[in-house]
Amino acid sequence: MTRFHEHLLQQAQPIWRAMLGHRFLAETAAGTISTETFANWMKQDYLFVSEAVPFLSILSAKAPPALRKPLCEALSALHDELALFERMAREHHVSLEGVRMSPTCHAYVQFLLATAYGRSFPEGFTVLYGAEKAYLDSWTWVEEHGGGTSPWQAFIDNWTSEAFRHYVDWLAETLDHLAEEASPSMRRAMTELFLLTGQYEVLFWEMAASGESWPVKL
Ligand code: MP5
């Protein structure tokens, strides 16, 4: 029988195709991406990861007791990741100071927080799986299509490490268990949230590639 996370990935195939075919990833792999364009992503993802802290905290507060420890470990790993962004920004002369969230980053973060606050634990967990799986697959694509060491290698390594792969496998397995206990209508809601997460992931690469900004400069 198809496991729930496999069902989600089947439903999301067109989204995953758009994500892995995105020019931001292709140019990062080819080494032709400009520092300015890459920095668009770095600045916005730094803000995104900062807001993943409250997202995971809310999720942890709703988690069944057996899942508290692994979720707290994931929460603590976010601080190492923020330090990675700060180091890479210093090395590449990118300023992370005073950056405003772009429309897409803002909308995605609001979606994460609204889901964690307002919806059930399995629904919030589905969004977590979607975001992490998207990064595992996106950066694995960059690694596989790259031609050697990239100036951005530390980011590639971060989301293609054995440890990260194991974490995403654990998320998938745990999600399958949560779905087994969920009602059909809850599983439909989880599927919808997974697809929305995937859409936001594509939008995030598009935002970085296009240098998206708000209509009015302040
Ligand atoms: C992740 C991320 C992965 N950093 N940014 C986006 C837009 N999606 C997913 O999350 P994490 O916590 O950095 O592994």
Coordinates of N, CA and C and ligand atoms in Angstrom, one line a residue:
M1 N 0.8 -1.2 0.0 CA 0.0 0.0 0.0 C 0.9 1.3 0.0
T2 N 0.4 2.3 -0.7 CA 1.2 3.5 -0.8 C 1.2 4.2 0.6
R3 N 2.4 4.5 1.1 CA 2.5 5.2 2.3 C 2.0 6.7 2.2
F4 N 1.6 7.3 3.3 CA 1.0 8.6 3.1 C 2.0 9.6 2.5
H5 N 3.2 9.6 3.0 CA 4.2 10.6 2.4 C 4.4 10.4 0.9
E6 N 4.3 9.1 0.5 CA 4.4 8.8 -0.9 C 3.2 9.4 -1.7
H7 N 2.1 9.2 -1.1 CA 0.8 9.8 -1.7 C 1.0 11.3 -1.9
L8 N 1.5 12.0 -0.8 CA 1.7 13.4 -0.9 C 2.6 13.8 -2.1
L9 N 3.7 13.0 -2.2 CA 4.7 13.4 -3.2 C 4.2 13.1 -4.6
Q10 N 3.3 12.1 -4.7 CA 2.6 11.8 -6.0 C 1.7 13.0 -6.4
Q11 N 0.9 13.4 -5.4 CA 0.0 14.5 -5.7 C 0.8 15.8 -6.1
A12 N 2.0 15.9 -5.5 CA 2.8 17.2 -5.6 C 3.7 17.1 -6.8
Q13 N 3.6 16.1 -7.6 CA 4.6 15.9 -8.7 C 4.8 17.1 -9.6
P14 N 3.7 17.8 -10.0 CA 3.9 19.0 -10.9 C 4.7 20.1 -10.1
I15 N 4.4 20.2 -8.8 CA 5.1 21.2 -8.0 C 6.5 20.9 -7.9
W16 N 6.8 19.6 -7.6 CA 8.3 19.2 -7.5 C 9.0 19.4 -8.8
R17 N 8.3 19.2 -9.9 CA 9.0 19.4 -11.2 C 9.3 20.9 -11.4
A18 N 8.4 21.7 -11.0 CA 8.6 23.2 -11.2 C 9.8 23.6 -10.2
M19 N 9.8 23.0 -9.1 CA 10.8 23.4 -8.1 C 12.2 23.0 -8.5
L20 N 12.3 21.7 -9.0 CA 13.6 21.2 -9.3 C 14.1 21.7 -10.7
G21 N 13.1 22.2 -11.4 CA 13.5 22.8 -12.7 C 13.8 24.3 -12.6
H22 N 13.7 24.8 -11.4 CA 13.8 26.3 -11.3 C 15.2 26.9 -11.6
R23 N 15.1 28.0 -12.3 CA 16.4 28.6 -12.8 C 17.3 29.0 -11.6
F24 N 16.8 29.3 -10.5 CA 17.7 29.6 -9.3 C 18.6 28.4 -9.0
L25 N 18.0 27.2 -9.0 CA 18.8 26.0 -8.6 C 19.7 25.7 -9.8
A26 N 19.2 25.8 -11.0 CA 20.1 25.5 -12.2 C 21.3 26.4 -12.2
E27 N 21.1 27.7 -12.0 CA 22.2 28.7 -12.0 C 23.2 28.5 -10.8
T28 N 22.6 28.1 -9.7 CA 23.5 27.8 -8.5 C 24.3 26.6 -8.8
A29 N 23.7 25.5 -9.4 CA 24.5 24.3 -9.7 C 25.6 24.6 -10.8
A30 N 25.2 25.4 -11.8 CA 26.1 25.7 -12.9 C 27.2 26.7 -12.4
G31 N 27.0 27.4 -11.3 CA 28.0 28.3 -10.8 C 27.9 29.7 -11.5
T32 N 26.8 29.9 -12.2 CA 26.6 31.1 -13.0 C 25.8 32.2 -12.2
I33 N 25.3 31.8 -11.1 CA 24.4 32.7 -10.4 C 25.2 33.9 -9.8
S34 N 24.7 35.1 -9.9 CA 25.4 36.3 -9.4 C 25.3 36.3 -7.9
T35 N 26.3 36.9 -7.2 CA 26.3 37.0 -5.8 C 25.0 37.8 -5.3
E36 N 24.7 38.8 -6.1 CA 23.5 39.6 -5.7 C 22.2 38.7 -5.7
T37 N 22.1 37.9 -6.7 CA 20.9 37.0 -6.8 C 20.9 36.0 -5.7
F38 N 22.1 35.4 -5.5 CA 22.2 34.4 -4.4 C 21.9 35.1 -3.0
A39 N 22.4 36.3 -2.9 CA 22.2 37.0 -1.6 C 20.7 37.3 -1.4
N40 N 19.9 37.5 -2.5 CA 18.5 37.7 -2.3 C 17.9 36.5 -1.5
W41 N 18.4 35.3 -1.9 CA 17.9 34.1 -1.2 C 18.4 34.0 0.3
M42 N 19.7 34.4 0.4 CA 20.4 34.2 1.7 C 19.7 35.1 2.7
K43 N 19.5 36.4 2.3 CA 18.8 37.4 3.2 C 17.4 36.9 3.6
Q44 N 16.7 36.5 2.7 CA 15.3 36.1 3.0 C 15.2 34.8 3.7
D45 N 16.1 33.9 3.4 CA 16.0 32.6 4.1 C 16.5 32.7 5.5
Y46 N 17.4 33.7 5.8 CA 17.9 33.9 7.1 C 16.6 34.4 8.0
L47 N 15.8 35.2 7.4 CA 14.6 35.6 8.1 C 13.6 34.5 8.2
F48 N 13.5 33.7 7.2 CA 12.6 32.5 7.2 C 13.1 31.5 8.3
V49 N 14.4 31.2 8.4 CA 14.8 30.3 9.4 C 14.7 30.9 10.8
S50 N 14.8 32.2 10.9 CA 14.6 32.9 12.3 C 13.2 32.6 12.7
E51 N 12.2 32.7 11.8 CA 10.8 32.5 12.1 C 10.4 31.0 12.2
A52 N 11.3 30.2 11.7 CA 11.1 28.7 11.9 C 11.2 28.4 13.4
V53 N 11.9 29.2 14.2 CA 12.1 29.0 15.6 C 10.7 29.0 16.3
P54 N 9.9 30.1 16.2 CA 8.6 30.1 16.8 C 7.7 29.0 16.2
F55 N 7.8 28.7 14.9 CA 7.0 27.7 14.2 C 7.2 26.3 14.9
L56 N 8.5 26.0 15.0 CA 8.8 24.7 15.7 C 8.4 24.6 17.1
S57 N 8.6 25.8 17.8 CA 8.2 25.9 19.2 C 6.7 25.6 19.4
I58 N 5.9 26.2 18.6 CA 4.5 26.0 18.7 C 4.1 24.6 18.4
L59 N 4.7 24.0 17.4 CA 4.5 22.6 17.0 C 4.9 21.7 18.2
S60 N 6.1 22.0 18.8 CA 6.6 21.2 19.9 C 5.6 21.2 21.1
A61 N 5.0 22.4 21.3 CA 4.0 22.5 22.4 C 2.8 21.6 22.2
K62 N 2.4 21.4 20.9 CA 1.3 20.6 20.6 C 1.6 19.1 20.4
A63 N 2.9 18.8 20.4 CA 3.3 17.4 20.0 C 3.0 16.4 21.0
P64 N 2.7 15.1 20.6 CA 2.5 14.0 21.6 C 3.9 13.9 22.3
P65 N 3.9 13.5 23.6 CA 5.1 13.4 24.4 C 6.3 12.7 23.7
A66 N 6.0 11.7 23.0 CA 7.1 10.9 22.4 C 7.9 11.7 21.3
L67 N 7.2 12.7 20.8 CA 7.9 13.5 19.7 C 8.5 14.8 20.2
R68 N 8.4 15.0 21.5 CA 9.0 16.3 22.0 C 10.5 16.4 21.8
K69 N 11.2 15.3 22.2 CA 12.6 15.4 22.2 C 13.2 15.6 20.8
P70 N 12.8 14.8 19.8 CA 13.3 15.0 18.4 C 13.0 16.4 17.9
L71 N 11.8 16.9 18.3 CA 11.4 18.3 17.8 C 12.3 19.3 18.5
C72 N 12.6 19.1 19.7 CA 13.5 20.1 20.4 C 14.9 20.1 19.8
E73 N 15.3 18.9 19.4 CA 16.6 18.8 18.8 C 16.6 19.6 17.4
A74 N 15.5 19.4 16.7 CA 15.4 20.1 15.4 C 15.4 21.7 15.7
L75 N 14.8 22.1 16.8 CA 14.7 23.5 17.1 C 16.1 24.0 17.4
S76 N 16.9 23.2 18.2 CA 18.2 23.6 18.6 C 19.1 23.7 17.3
A77 N 18.9 22.8 16.3 CA 19.7 22.8 15.1 C 19.5 24.1 14.3
L78 N 18.3 24.8 14.5 CA 18.1 26.0 13.8 C 19.1 27.1 14.2
H79 N 19.5 27.1 15.4 CA 20.5 28.1 15.9 C 21.8 27.9 15.2
D80 N 22.2 26.6 15.0 CA 23.5 26.3 14.2 C 23.3 26.8 12.8
E81 N 22.1 26.6 12.3 CA 21.9 27.0 10.9 C 22.0 28.6 10.8
L82 N 21.4 29.3 11.7 CA 21.5 30.7 11.7 C 22.9 31.2 11.7
A83 N 23.8 30.5 12.5 CA 25.2 30.8 12.6 C 25.9 30.6 11.3
L84 N 25.4 29.5 10.6 CA 26.0 29.2 9.2 C 25.7 30.4 8.3
F85 N 24.4 30.9 8.3 CA 24.1 32.1 7.4 C 25.0 33.3 7.8
E86 N 25.2 33.5 9.1 CA 25.9 34.7 9.5 C 27.4 34.5 9.0
R87 N 28.0 33.3 9.1 CA 29.3 33.1 8.7 C 29.4 33.3 7.2
M88 N 28.5 32.7 6.4 CA 28.6 32.8 5.0 C 28.3 34.3 4.5
A89 N 27.5 35.0 5.2 CA 27.2 36.4 4.9 C 28.5 37.2 5.1
R90 N 29.2 36.9 6.2 CA 30.5 37.7 6.5 C 31.5 37.4 5.4
E91 N 31.6 36.1 5.0 CA 32.6 35.7 4.0 C 32.3 36.2 2.7
H92 N 31.1 36.4 2.3 CA 30.7 36.9 1.0 C 30.3 38.4 1.0
H93 N 30.5 39.1 2.1 CA 30.2 40.5 2.2 C 28.8 40.8 1.9
V94 N 27.9 40.0 2.5 CA 26.5 40.2 2.3 C 26.0 40.7 3.7
S95 N 25.2 41.8 3.7 CA 24.7 42.3 5.0 C 23.3 41.7 5.3
L96 N 23.2 41.1 6.5 CA 21.9 40.6 6.9 C 21.2 41.6 7.8
E97 N 21.8 42.7 8.0 CA 21.2 43.7 8.9 C 20.1 44.5 8.2
G98 N 19.0 44.7 9.0 CA 17.9 45.6 8.6 C 17.2 45.1 7.3
V99 N 17.3 43.8 7.0 CA 16.6 43.3 5.8 C 15.1 43.2 6.1
R100 N 14.2 43.7 5.2 CA 12.8 43.5 5.4 C 12.4 42.2 4.6
M101 N 11.4 41.5 5.2 CA 10.9 40.4 4.5 C 10.2 40.8 3.2
S102 N 10.5 40.0 2.2 CA 9.8 40.2 0.9 C 8.4 39.7 1.0
P103 N 7.5 40.1 0.0 CA 6.1 39.6 0.1 C 6.0 38.1 0.2
T104 N 6.8 37.3 -0.5 CA 6.7 35.9 -0.5 C 7.2 35.3 0.8
C105 N 8.3 35.8 1.3 CA 8.8 35.3 2.6 C 7.8 35.6 3.7
H106 N 7.2 36.8 3.6 CA 6.2 37.2 4.7 C 5.0 36.3 4.6
A107 N 4.5 36.0 3.4 CA 3.3 35.2 3.3 C 3.6 33.8 3.7
Y108 N 4.8 33.3 3.4 CA 5.1 31.9 3.7 C 5.2 31.7 5.2
V109 N 5.9 32.7 5.9 CA 6.1 32.7 7.3 C 4.7 32.8 8.0
Q110 N 3.8 33.6 7.5 CA 2.5 33.8 8.1 C 1.7 32.4 8.0
F111 N 1.9 31.8 6.8 CA 1.2 30.5 6.6 C 1.8 29.4 7.6
L112 N 3.1 29.4 7.8 CA 3.7 28.5 8.8 C 3.1 28.7 10.2
L113 N 3.1 30.0 10.6 CA 2.7 30.3 12.0 C 1.2 30.1 12.2
A114 N 0.4 30.5 11.2 CA -1.1 30.3 11.2 C -1.4 28.8 11.3
T115 N -0.6 28.0 10.6 CA -0.9 26.5 10.6 C -0.5 25.9 12.0
A116 N 0.6 26.4 12.5 CA 1.1 25.8 13.8 C 0.1 26.2 14.9
Y117 N -0.3 27.5 14.9 CA -1.2 28.0 15.9 C -2.6 27.5 15.8
G118 N -3.1 27.5 14.6 CA -4.5 27.3 14.4 C -5.0 25.9 14.1
R119 N -4.1 25.1 13.6 CA -4.5 23.8 13.1 C -4.0 22.7 14.0
S120 N -4.4 21.5 13.7 CA -4.0 20.3 14.6 C -2.5 20.0 14.4
F121 N -1.9 19.2 15.4 CA -0.5 18.9 15.3 C -0.2 18.1 14.0
P122 N -1.0 17.1 13.5 CA -0.6 16.4 12.3 C -0.6 17.4 11.1
E123 N -1.5 18.4 11.1 CA -1.5 19.4 10.0 C -0.2 20.2 10.0
G124 N 0.1 20.7 11.2 CA 1.4 21.5 11.3 C 2.6 20.6 10.9
F125 N 2.6 19.4 11.3 CA 3.7 18.5 11.1 C 3.9 18.2 9.6
T126 N 2.7 18.2 8.9 CA 2.8 18.0 7.4 C 3.5 19.1 6.7
V127 N 3.2 20.3 7.2 CA 3.9 21.5 6.6 C 5.4 21.5 6.9
L128 N 5.8 21.0 8.1 CA 7.2 20.9 8.5 C 7.8 19.9 7.5
Y129 N 7.2 18.7 7.3 CA 7.7 17.7 6.4 C 7.9 18.3 5.0
G130 N 6.9 19.0 4.5 CA 6.9 19.6 3.2 C 8.1 20.5 3.0
A131 N 8.3 21.4 3.9 CA 9.4 22.4 3.8 C 10.8 21.7 3.9
E132 N 10.9 20.8 4.7 CA 12.2 20.1 4.9 C 12.5 19.2 3.7
K133 N 11.5 18.5 3.2 CA 11.6 17.6 2.0 C 12.0 18.5 0.8
A134 N 11.3 19.6 0.7 CA 11.6 20.5 -0.4 C 13.1 20.9 -0.4
Y135 N 13.6 21.2 0.7 CA 15.0 21.7 0.8 C 16.0 20.5 0.6
L136 N 15.6 19.3 1.1 CA 16.5 18.2 0.9 C 16.6 17.9 -0.7
D137 N 15.4 17.9 -1.3 CA 15.4 17.6 -2.8 C 16.0 18.7 -3.6
S138 N 15.8 19.9 -3.2 CA 16.3 21.1 -4.0 C 17.8 21.1 -3.9
W139 N 18.4 21.0 -2.7 CA 19.8 21.1 -2.6 C 20.5 19.8 -3.1
T140 N 19.8 18.7 -3.0 CA 20.4 17.4 -3.6 C 20.5 17.6 -5.1
W141 N 19.5 18.2 -5.7 CA 19.5 18.5 -7.1 C 20.7 19.3 -7.5
V142 N 20.9 20.4 -6.7 CA 22.1 21.3 -6.9 C 23.4 20.5 -6.8
E143 N 23.5 19.7 -5.8 CA 24.7 18.8 -5.6 C 24.9 17.9 -6.8
E144 N 23.9 17.3 -7.2 CA 24.0 16.3 -8.3 C 24.3 16.9 -9.7
H145 N 23.9 18.2 -9.8 CA 24.0 18.8 -11.1 C 25.2 19.8 -11.1
G146 N 25.9 19.9 -10.0 CA 27.0 20.9 -9.9 C 28.3 20.3 -10.5
G147 N 29.2 21.2 -10.8 CA 30.4 20.7 -11.4 C 31.6 21.0 -10.4
G148 N 31.5 20.5 -9.2 CA 32.6 20.6 -8.3 C 32.2 21.6 -7.2
T149 N 33.3 22.1 -6.5 CA 33.0 22.9 -5.4 C 32.4 24.3 -5.8
S150 N 31.4 24.6 -5.0 CA 30.7 25.9 -5.3 C 31.1 26.9 -4.2
P151 N 31.0 28.2 -4.5 CA 31.2 29.2 -3.4 C 30.2 29.0 -2.3
W152 N 29.1 28.4 -2.7 CA 28.0 28.3 -1.8 C 27.9 26.8 -1.2
Q153 N 29.0 26.1 -1.2 CA 29.1 24.7 -0.9 C 28.6 24.4 0.6
A154 N 28.8 25.4 1.5 CA 28.4 25.1 2.9 C 26.9 25.0 3.0
F155 N 26.2 25.7 2.1 CA 24.7 25.6 2.1 C 24.3 24.2 1.5
I156 N 25.0 23.9 0.4 CA 24.7 22.6 -0.2 C 24.9 21.5 0.8
D157 N 26.1 21.5 1.5 CA 26.4 20.5 2.4 C 25.4 20.4 3.6
N158 N 24.9 21.6 4.0 CA 24.0 21.7 5.1 C 22.7 20.9 4.9
W159 N 22.2 21.0 3.6 CA 20.9 20.3 3.4 C 21.0 19.0 2.6
T160 N 22.3 18.5 2.4 CA 22.4 17.2 1.8 C 23.2 16.3 2.7
S161 N 23.4 16.7 3.9 CA 24.2 15.8 4.9 C 23.4 14.6 5.2
E162 N 24.2 13.6 5.6 CA 23.5 12.3 6.1 C 22.5 12.6 7.2
A163 N 23.0 13.5 8.1 CA 22.1 13.8 9.3 C 20.8 14.4 8.9
F164 N 20.9 15.3 7.9 CA 19.7 16.0 7.4 C 18.8 15.0 6.7
R165 N 19.4 14.1 5.9 CA 18.6 13.1 5.2 C 17.9 12.2 6.2
H166 N 18.6 11.8 7.2 CA 18.0 10.9 8.3 C 16.8 11.7 8.9
Y167 N 17.0 12.9 9.2 CA 15.9 13.7 9.8 C 14.7 13.8 8.9
V168 N 14.9 14.0 7.6 CA 13.7 14.0 6.7 C 13.1 12.7 6.6
D169 N 13.9 11.6 6.6 CA 13.3 10.2 6.6 C 12.5 10.0 7.9
W170 N 13.0 10.5 9.0 CA 12.2 10.4 10.3 C 10.9 11.1 10.2
L171 N 11.0 12.3 9.6 CA 9.7 13.1 9.4 C 8.7 12.4 8.6
A172 N 9.2 11.7 7.5 CA 8.3 11.0 6.6 C 7.6 9.8 7.3
E173 N 8.5 9.1 8.1 CA 8.0 7.9 8.8 C 7.0 8.3 9.9
T174 N 7.3 9.4 10.6 CA 6.4 9.9 11.7 C 5.1 10.4 11.1
L175 N 5.2 11.1 9.9 CA 4.0 11.6 9.3 C 3.1 10.4 8.9
D176 N 3.7 9.3 8.4 CA 2.9 8.1 8.0 C 2.1 7.6 9.2
H177 N 2.8 7.6 10.4 CA 2.1 7.1 11.6 C 0.9 8.0 12.0
L178 N 1.2 9.3 11.9 CA 0.1 10.3 12.2 C -1.1 10.2 11.3
A179 N -0.8 9.9 10.0 CA -1.8 9.8 9.0 C -2.7 8.5 9.2
E180 N -2.0 7.5 9.7 CA -2.8 6.2 9.9 C -3.9 6.5 11.0
E181 N -3.6 7.4 11.9 CA -4.6 7.6 13.0 C -5.5 8.7 12.6
A182 N -5.3 9.4 11.5 CA -6.1 10.6 11.2 C -7.4 10.1 10.4
S183 N -8.4 10.9 10.5 CA -9.7 10.7 9.7 C -9.4 11.0 8.3
P184 N -10.3 10.5 7.4 CA -10.2 10.8 5.9 C -10.2 12.3 5.7
S185 N -11.0 13.1 6.4 CA -11.1 14.5 6.2 C -9.8 15.2 6.7
M186 N -9.2 14.7 7.8 CA -8.0 15.2 8.2 C -6.9 14.9 7.2
R187 N -6.9 13.7 6.6 CA -5.8 13.4 5.6 C -6.0 14.3 4.4
R188 N -7.2 14.6 4.1 CA -7.4 15.6 2.9 C -6.9 17.0 3.3
A189 N -7.1 17.4 4.5 CA -6.6 18.7 4.9 C -5.1 18.7 4.9
M190 N -4.5 17.6 5.4 CA -3.0 17.5 5.4 C -2.5 17.5 3.9
T191 N -3.2 16.9 3.0 CA -2.7 16.9 1.6 C -2.8 18.3 1.1
E192 N -3.8 19.0 1.4 CA -4.0 20.4 0.9 C -2.8 21.3 1.4
L193 N -2.5 21.1 2.7 CA -1.5 21.9 3.3 C -0.1 21.5 2.7
F194 N 0.1 20.3 2.4 CA 1.4 19.9 1.8 C 1.5 20.5 0.4
L195 N 0.4 20.5 -0.4 CA 0.5 21.2 -1.7 C 0.8 22.7 -1.6
L196 N 0.1 23.3 -0.6 CA 0.4 24.7 -0.4 C 1.8 25.0 0.0
T197 N 2.4 24.1 0.8 CA 3.8 24.3 1.2 C 4.7 24.2 0.0
G198 N 4.4 23.2 -0.9 CA 5.2 23.0 -2.1 C 5.1 24.3 -3.0
Q199 N 3.9 24.8 -3.1 CA 3.7 26.0 -3.9 C 4.5 27.2 -3.4
Y200 N 4.5 27.3 -2.0 CA 5.3 28.4 -1.4 C 6.8 28.2 -1.7
E201 N 7.2 26.9 -1.7 CA 8.7 26.6 -1.9 C 9.1 27.1 -3.3
V202 N 8.2 26.8 -4.3 CA 8.5 27.3 -5.7 C 8.5 28.8 -5.7
L203 N 7.5 29.4 -5.0 CA 7.5 30.9 -5.0 C 8.8 31.5 -4.4
F204 N 9.3 30.8 -3.4 CA 10.5 31.3 -2.7 C 11.7 31.3 -3.6
W205 N 11.9 30.3 -4.4 CA 13.0 30.3 -5.4 C 12.7 31.4 -6.4
E206 N 11.5 31.6 -6.8 CA 11.1 32.6 -7.8 C 11.4 34.0 -7.2
M207 N 11.0 34.2 -6.0 CA 11.3 35.5 -5.3 C 12.8 35.8 -5.3
A208 N 13.6 34.8 -5.0 CA 15.1 35.0 -4.9 C 15.6 35.3 -6.3
A209 N 15.1 34.6 -7.3 CA 15.7 34.7 -8.7 C 15.3 36.1 -9.3
S210 N 14.1 36.6 -8.9 CA 13.6 37.8 -9.6 C 13.9 39.0 -8.7
G211 N 14.3 38.8 -7.5 CA 14.6 40.0 -6.6 C 13.3 40.7 -6.2
E212 N 12.3 39.9 -6.0 CA 10.9 40.4 -5.7 C 11.0 41.5 -4.6
S213 N 10.2 42.5 -4.7 CA 10.1 43.5 -3.6 C 8.7 44.0 -3.5
W214 N 8.4 44.8 -2.4 CA 7.0 45.3 -2.2 C 6.8 46.4 -3.3
P215 N 5.6 46.7 -3.6 CA 5.3 47.7 -4.6 C 5.8 49.1 -4.3
V216 N 5.9 49.4 -3.0 CA 6.3 50.8 -2.6 C 7.6 50.7 -1.8
K217 N 8.6 51.4 -2.3 CA 9.9 51.4 -1.5 C 9.8 52.3 -0.3
L218 N 10.3 51.8 0.8 CA 10.2 52.7 2.0 C 11.6 53.0 2.5
Ligands
MP5_1 C1 13.7 25.4 4.6 C2 14.3 26.7 4.5 C3 14.3 24.3 5.3 N1 15.4 27.0 5.2 N2 13.8 27.7 3.8 C4 12.7 27.4 3.0 C5 12.1 28.5 2.2 N3 12.1 26.2 3.0 C6 12.6 25.2 3.8 O1 14.1 24.5 6.7 P1 15.4 24.4 7.7 O2 14.8 24.5 9.0 O3 16.4 25.4 7.3 O4 16.0 23.0 7.5

